[in-house]
JSON list of C-alpha atoms in Angstrom, two decimals:
[
{"chain": "B", "resi": 1, "resn": "MET", "atom": "CA", "xyz": [0.00, 0.00, 0.00]},
{"chain": "B", "resi": 2, "resn": "SER", "atom": "CA", "xyz": [1.47, 3.35, -0.99]},
{"chain": "B", "resi": 3, "resn": "ALA", "atom": "CA", "xyz": [1.67, 6.41, 1.24]},
{"chain": "B", "resi": 4, "resn": "ASP", "atom": "CA", "xyz": [-0.78, 8.27, -1.03]},
{"chain": "B", "resi": 5, "resn": "HIS", "atom": "CA", "xyz": [-3.36, 5.49, -0.74]},
{"chain": "B", "resi": 6, "resn": "SER", "atom": "CA", "xyz": [-2.92, 5.35, 3.03]},
{"chain": "B", "resi": 7, "resn": "ALA", "atom": "CA", "xyz": [-3.38, 9.11, 3.35]},
{"chain": "B", "resi": 8, "resn": "ALA", "atom": "CA", "xyz": [-6.48, 9.01, 1.12]},
{"chain": "B", "resi": 9, "resn": "THR", "atom": "CA", "xyz": [-7.96, 6.20, 3.22]},
{"chain": "B", "resi": 10, "resn": "THR", "atom": "CA", "xyz": [-7.29, 8.10, 6.44]},
{"chain": "B", "resi": 11, "resn": "ALA", "atom": "CA", "xyz": [-8.84, 11.27, 4.99]},
{"chain": "B", "resi": 12, "resn": "GLY", "atom": "CA", "xyz": [-11.89, 9.30, 3.86]},
{"chain": "B", "resi": 13, "resn": "ARG", "atom": "CA", "xyz": [-12.38, 7.83, 7.31]},
{"chain": "B", "resi": 14, "resn": "SER", "atom": "CA", "xyz": [-12.03, 11.27, 8.88]},
{"chain": "B", "resi": 15, "resn": "LEU", "atom": "CA", "xyz": [-14.72, 12.69, 6.61]},
{"chain": "B", "resi": 16, "resn": "GLU", "atom": "CA", "xyz": [-17.06, 9.93, 7.73]},
{"chain": "B", "resi": 17, "resn": "GLN", "atom": "CA", "xyz": [-16.99, 11.44, 11.21]},
{"chain": "B", "resi": 18, "resn": "TRP", "atom": "CA", "xyz": [-18.65, 14.72, 10.23]},
{"chain": "B", "resi": 19, "resn": "PRO", "atom": "CA", "xyz": [-21.57, 14.28, 12.69]},
{"chain": "B", "resi": 20, "resn": "LEU", "atom": "CA", "xyz": [-19.15, 14.12, 15.61]},
{"chain": "B", "resi": 21, "resn": "LEU", "atom": "CA", "xyz": [-17.10, 16.99, 14.16]},
{"chain": "B", "resi": 22, "resn": "ILE", "atom": "CA", "xyz": [-20.19, 19.22, 14.16]},
{"chain": "B", "resi": 23, "resn": "VAL", "atom": "CA", "xyz": [-20.84, 18.50, 17.85]},
{"chain": "B", "resi": 24, "resn": "VAL", "atom": "CA", "xyz": [-17.20, 18.86, 18.92]},
{"chain": "B", "resi": 25, "resn": "GLY", "atom": "CA", "xyz": [-16.87, 22.06, 16.87]},
{"chain": "B", "resi": 26, "resn": "GLY", "atom": "CA", "xyz": [-19.95, 23.51, 18.55]},
{"chain": "B", "resi": 27, "resn": "VAL", "atom": "CA", "xyz": [-18.67, 22.62, 21.99]},
{"chain": "B", "resi": 28, "resn": "ALA", "atom": "CA", "xyz": [-15.28, 24.19, 21.16]},
{"chain": "B", "resi": 29, "resn": "LEU", "atom": "CA", "xyz": [-17.03, 27.34, 19.93]},
{"chain": "B", "resi": 30, "resn": "GLY", "atom": "CA", "xyz": [-19.08, 27.48, 23.14]},
{"chain": "B", "resi": 31, "resn": "LEU", "atom": "CA", "xyz": [-15.95, 27.10, 25.25]},
{"chain": "B", "resi": 32, "resn": "ALA", "atom": "CA", "xyz": [-14.23, 29.87, 23.28]},
{"chain": "B", "resi": 33, "resn": "ILE", "atom": "CA", "xyz": [-17.22, 32.17, 23.81]},
{"chain": "B", "resi": 34, "resn": "ALA", "atom": "CA", "xyz": [-17.31, 31.37, 27.52]},
{"chain": "B", "resi": 35, "resn": "VAL", "atom": "CA", "xyz": [-13.58, 32.00, 27.96]},
{"chain": "B", "resi": 36, "resn": "PHE", "atom": "CA", "xyz": [-12.95, 34.97, 25.69]},
{"chain": "B", "resi": 37, "resn": "ALA", "atom": "CA", "xyz": [-16.19, 36.95, 25.60]},
{"chain": "B", "resi": 38, "resn": "THR", "atom": "CA", "xyz": [-16.83, 39.44, 28.39]},
{"chain": "B", "resi": 39, "resn": "ASP", "atom": "CA", "xyz": [-19.53, 37.88, 30.56]},
{"chain": "B", "resi": 40, "resn": "GLY", "atom": "CA", "xyz": [-19.94, 35.24, 27.87]},
{"chain": "B", "resi": 41, "resn": "TRP", "atom": "CA", "xyz": [-20.27, 32.22, 30.13]},
{"chain": "B", "resi": 42, "resn": "ARG", "atom": "CA", "xyz": [-24.05, 32.11, 29.68]},
{"chain": "B", "resi": 43, "resn": "ALA", "atom": "CA", "xyz": [-23.94, 32.37, 25.87]},
{"chain": "B", "resi": 44, "resn": "GLY", "atom": "CA", "xyz": [-21.09, 29.87, 25.71]},
{"chain": "B", "resi": 45, "resn": "SER", "atom": "CA", "xyz": [-23.01, 27.43, 27.87]},
{"chain": "B", "resi": 46, "resn": "VAL", "atom": "CA", "xyz": [-26.10, 27.76, 25.67]},
{"chain": "B", "resi": 47, "resn": "VAL", "atom": "CA", "xyz": [-23.98, 27.05, 22.57]},
{"chain": "B", "resi": 48, "resn": "ILE", "atom": "CA", "xyz": [-22.50, 23.96, 24.26]},
{"chain": "B", "resi": 49, "resn": "GLY", "atom": "CA", "xyz": [-25.95, 22.69, 25.25]},
{"chain": "B", "resi": 50, "resn": "ALA", "atom": "CA", "xyz": [-27.34, 23.38, 21.79]},
{"chain": "B", "resi": 51, "resn": "SER", "atom": "CA", "xyz": [-24.44, 21.48, 20.22]},
{"chain": "B", "resi": 52, "resn": "LEU", "atom": "CA", "xyz": [-25.26, 18.45, 22.34]},
{"chain": "B", "resi": 53, "resn": "CYS", "atom": "CA", "xyz": [-28.92, 18.69, 21.34]},
{"chain": "B", "resi": 54, "resn": "VAL", "atom": "CA", "xyz": [-27.84, 18.84, 17.68]},
{"chain": "B", "resi": 55, "resn": "GLY", "atom": "CA", "xyz": [-25.88, 15.65, 18.36]},
{"chain": "B", "resi": 56, "resn": "ALA", "atom": "CA", "xyz": [-29.07, 14.03, 19.67]},
{"chain": "B", "resi": 57, "resn": "LEU", "atom": "CA", "xyz": [-30.91, 15.04, 16.51]},
{"chain": "B", "resi": 58, "resn": "GLU", "atom": "CA", "xyz": [-28.09, 13.70, 14.34]},
{"chain": "B", "resi": 59, "resn": "ARG", "atom": "CA", "xyz": [-28.24, 10.40, 16.21]},
{"chain": "B", "resi": 60, "resn": "ILE", "atom": "CA", "xyz": [-32.00, 10.17, 15.63]},
{"chain": "B", "resi": 61, "resn": "LEU", "atom": "CA", "xyz": [-31.97, 11.18, 11.97]},
{"chain": "B", "resi": 62, "resn": "LEU", "atom": "CA", "xyz": [-28.82, 9.57, 10.60]},
{"chain": "B", "resi": 63, "resn": "PRO", "atom": "CA", "xyz": [-28.80, 5.94, 9.54]},
{"chain": "B", "resi": 64, "resn": "ARG", "atom": "CA", "xyz": [-26.58, 3.70, 11.62]},
{"chain": "B", "resi": 65, "resn": "ARG", "atom": "CA", "xyz": [-23.91, 3.46, 8.90]},
{"chain": "B", "resi": 66, "resn": "ASN", "atom": "CA", "xyz": [-23.55, 7.27, 8.87]},
{"chain": "B", "resi": 67, "resn": "ALA", "atom": "CA", "xyz": [-23.57, 7.88, 12.62]},
{"chain": "B", "resi": 68, "resn": "GLY", "atom": "CA", "xyz": [-19.87, 7.11, 12.94]},
{"chain": "B", "resi": 69, "resn": "LEU", "atom": "CA", "xyz": [-18.49, 7.72, 16.41]},
{"chain": "B", "resi": 70, "resn": "MET", "atom": "CA", "xyz": [-21.81, 9.23, 17.48]},
{"chain": "B", "resi": 71, "resn": "GLU", "atom": "CA", "xyz": [-22.93, 5.65, 17.95]},
{"chain": "B", "resi": 72, "resn": "VAL", "atom": "CA", "xyz": [-21.74, 4.70, 21.43]},
{"chain": "B", "resi": 73, "resn": "ARG", "atom": "CA", "xyz": [-24.50, 2.48, 22.78]},
{"chain": "B", "resi": 74, "resn": "GLY", "atom": "CA", "xyz": [-27.99, 1.91, 21.51]},
{"chain": "B", "resi": 75, "resn": "GLN", "atom": "CA", "xyz": [-29.78, 4.74, 19.75]},
{"chain": "B", "resi": 76, "resn": "ALA", "atom": "CA", "xyz": [-32.18, 5.39, 22.63]},
{"chain": "B", "resi": 77, "resn": "PHE", "atom": "CA", "xyz": [-29.33, 5.63, 25.15]},
{"chain": "B", "resi": 78, "resn": "ASP", "atom": "CA", "xyz": [-27.23, 7.91, 22.95]},
{"chain": "B", "resi": 79, "resn": "VAL", "atom": "CA", "xyz": [-30.15, 10.25, 22.23]},
{"chain": "B", "resi": 80, "resn": "ALA", "atom": "CA", "xyz": [-31.24, 10.36, 25.87]},
{"chain": "B", "resi": 81, "resn": "VAL", "atom": "CA", "xyz": [-27.76, 11.19, 27.16]},
{"chain": "B", "resi": 82, "resn": "LEU", "atom": "CA", "xyz": [-27.09, 13.86, 24.54]},
{"chain": "B", "resi": 83, "resn": "ALA", "atom": "CA", "xyz": [-30.54, 15.47, 24.77]},
{"chain": "B", "resi": 84, "resn": "LEU", "atom": "CA", "xyz": [-30.78, 15.44, 28.56]},
{"chain": "B", "resi": 85, "resn": "THR", "atom": "CA", "xyz": [-27.25, 16.75, 29.03]},
{"chain": "B", "resi": 86, "resn": "GLY", "atom": "CA", "xyz": [-27.77, 19.48, 26.43]},
{"chain": "B", "resi": 87, "resn": "ALA", "atom": "CA", "xyz": [-31.13, 20.50, 27.89]},
{"chain": "B", "resi": 88, "resn": "ALA", "atom": "CA", "xyz": [-29.70, 20.53, 31.43]},
{"chain": "B", "resi": 89, "resn": "ILE", "atom": "CA", "xyz": [-26.79, 22.77, 30.40]},
{"chain": "B", "resi": 90, "resn": "ILE", "atom": "CA", "xyz": [-29.11, 25.19, 28.59]},
{"chain": "B", "resi": 91, "resn": "THR", "atom": "CA", "xyz": [-31.58, 25.24, 31.49]},
{"chain": "B", "resi": 92, "resn": "LEU", "atom": "CA", "xyz": [-28.89, 25.89, 34.09]},
{"chain": "B", "resi": 93, "resn": "ALA", "atom": "CA", "xyz": [-27.25, 28.57, 31.95]},
{"chain": "B", "resi": 94, "resn": "LEU", "atom": "CA", "xyz": [-30.53, 30.44, 31.65]},
{"chain": "B", "resi": 95, "resn": "TRP", "atom": "CA", "xyz": [-31.61, 29.81, 35.22]},
{"chain": "B", "resi": 96, "resn": "VAL", "atom": "CA", "xyz": [-28.49, 30.86, 37.15]},
{"chain": "B", "resi": 97, "resn": "HIS", "atom": "CA", "xyz": [-28.42, 34.54, 38.03]},
{"chain": "B", "resi": 98, "resn": "GLY", "atom": "CA", "xyz": [-25.33, 36.34, 36.80]},
{"chain": "B", "resi": 99, "resn": "ASP", "atom": "CA", "xyz": [-23.65, 39.22, 38.56]}
]
C-alpha cells in the first residue's frame, strides 16, 4: 500500500466522522465564547448545550452506517444522554443569576 493510498484512506475515514465533528466544533465554539467573551459564560453554555442537542438530533436522523463515532451504545441511550445533558446545560445557563 502506498503512502498516497494510506493518506487518502485516512482522509476518507475522517470525513465519515462529520456528525461528531459538528458537535465537537460547537462545543469548542461554546468554550471559546465562555472563555474569551466578556460575561460570555451564559452564551457559551447555551452554545455547548445546543451542540449536544444537535448531536441528539443527528443520532436520531442519521442511519446507523452514517452515525460514525456518534454511535456509542444503543440509539435510545445515545439520544437520551445527549438530549438530557444538552437540555440541562441550557436550562442551568438560563436559570443561574449572573452578577
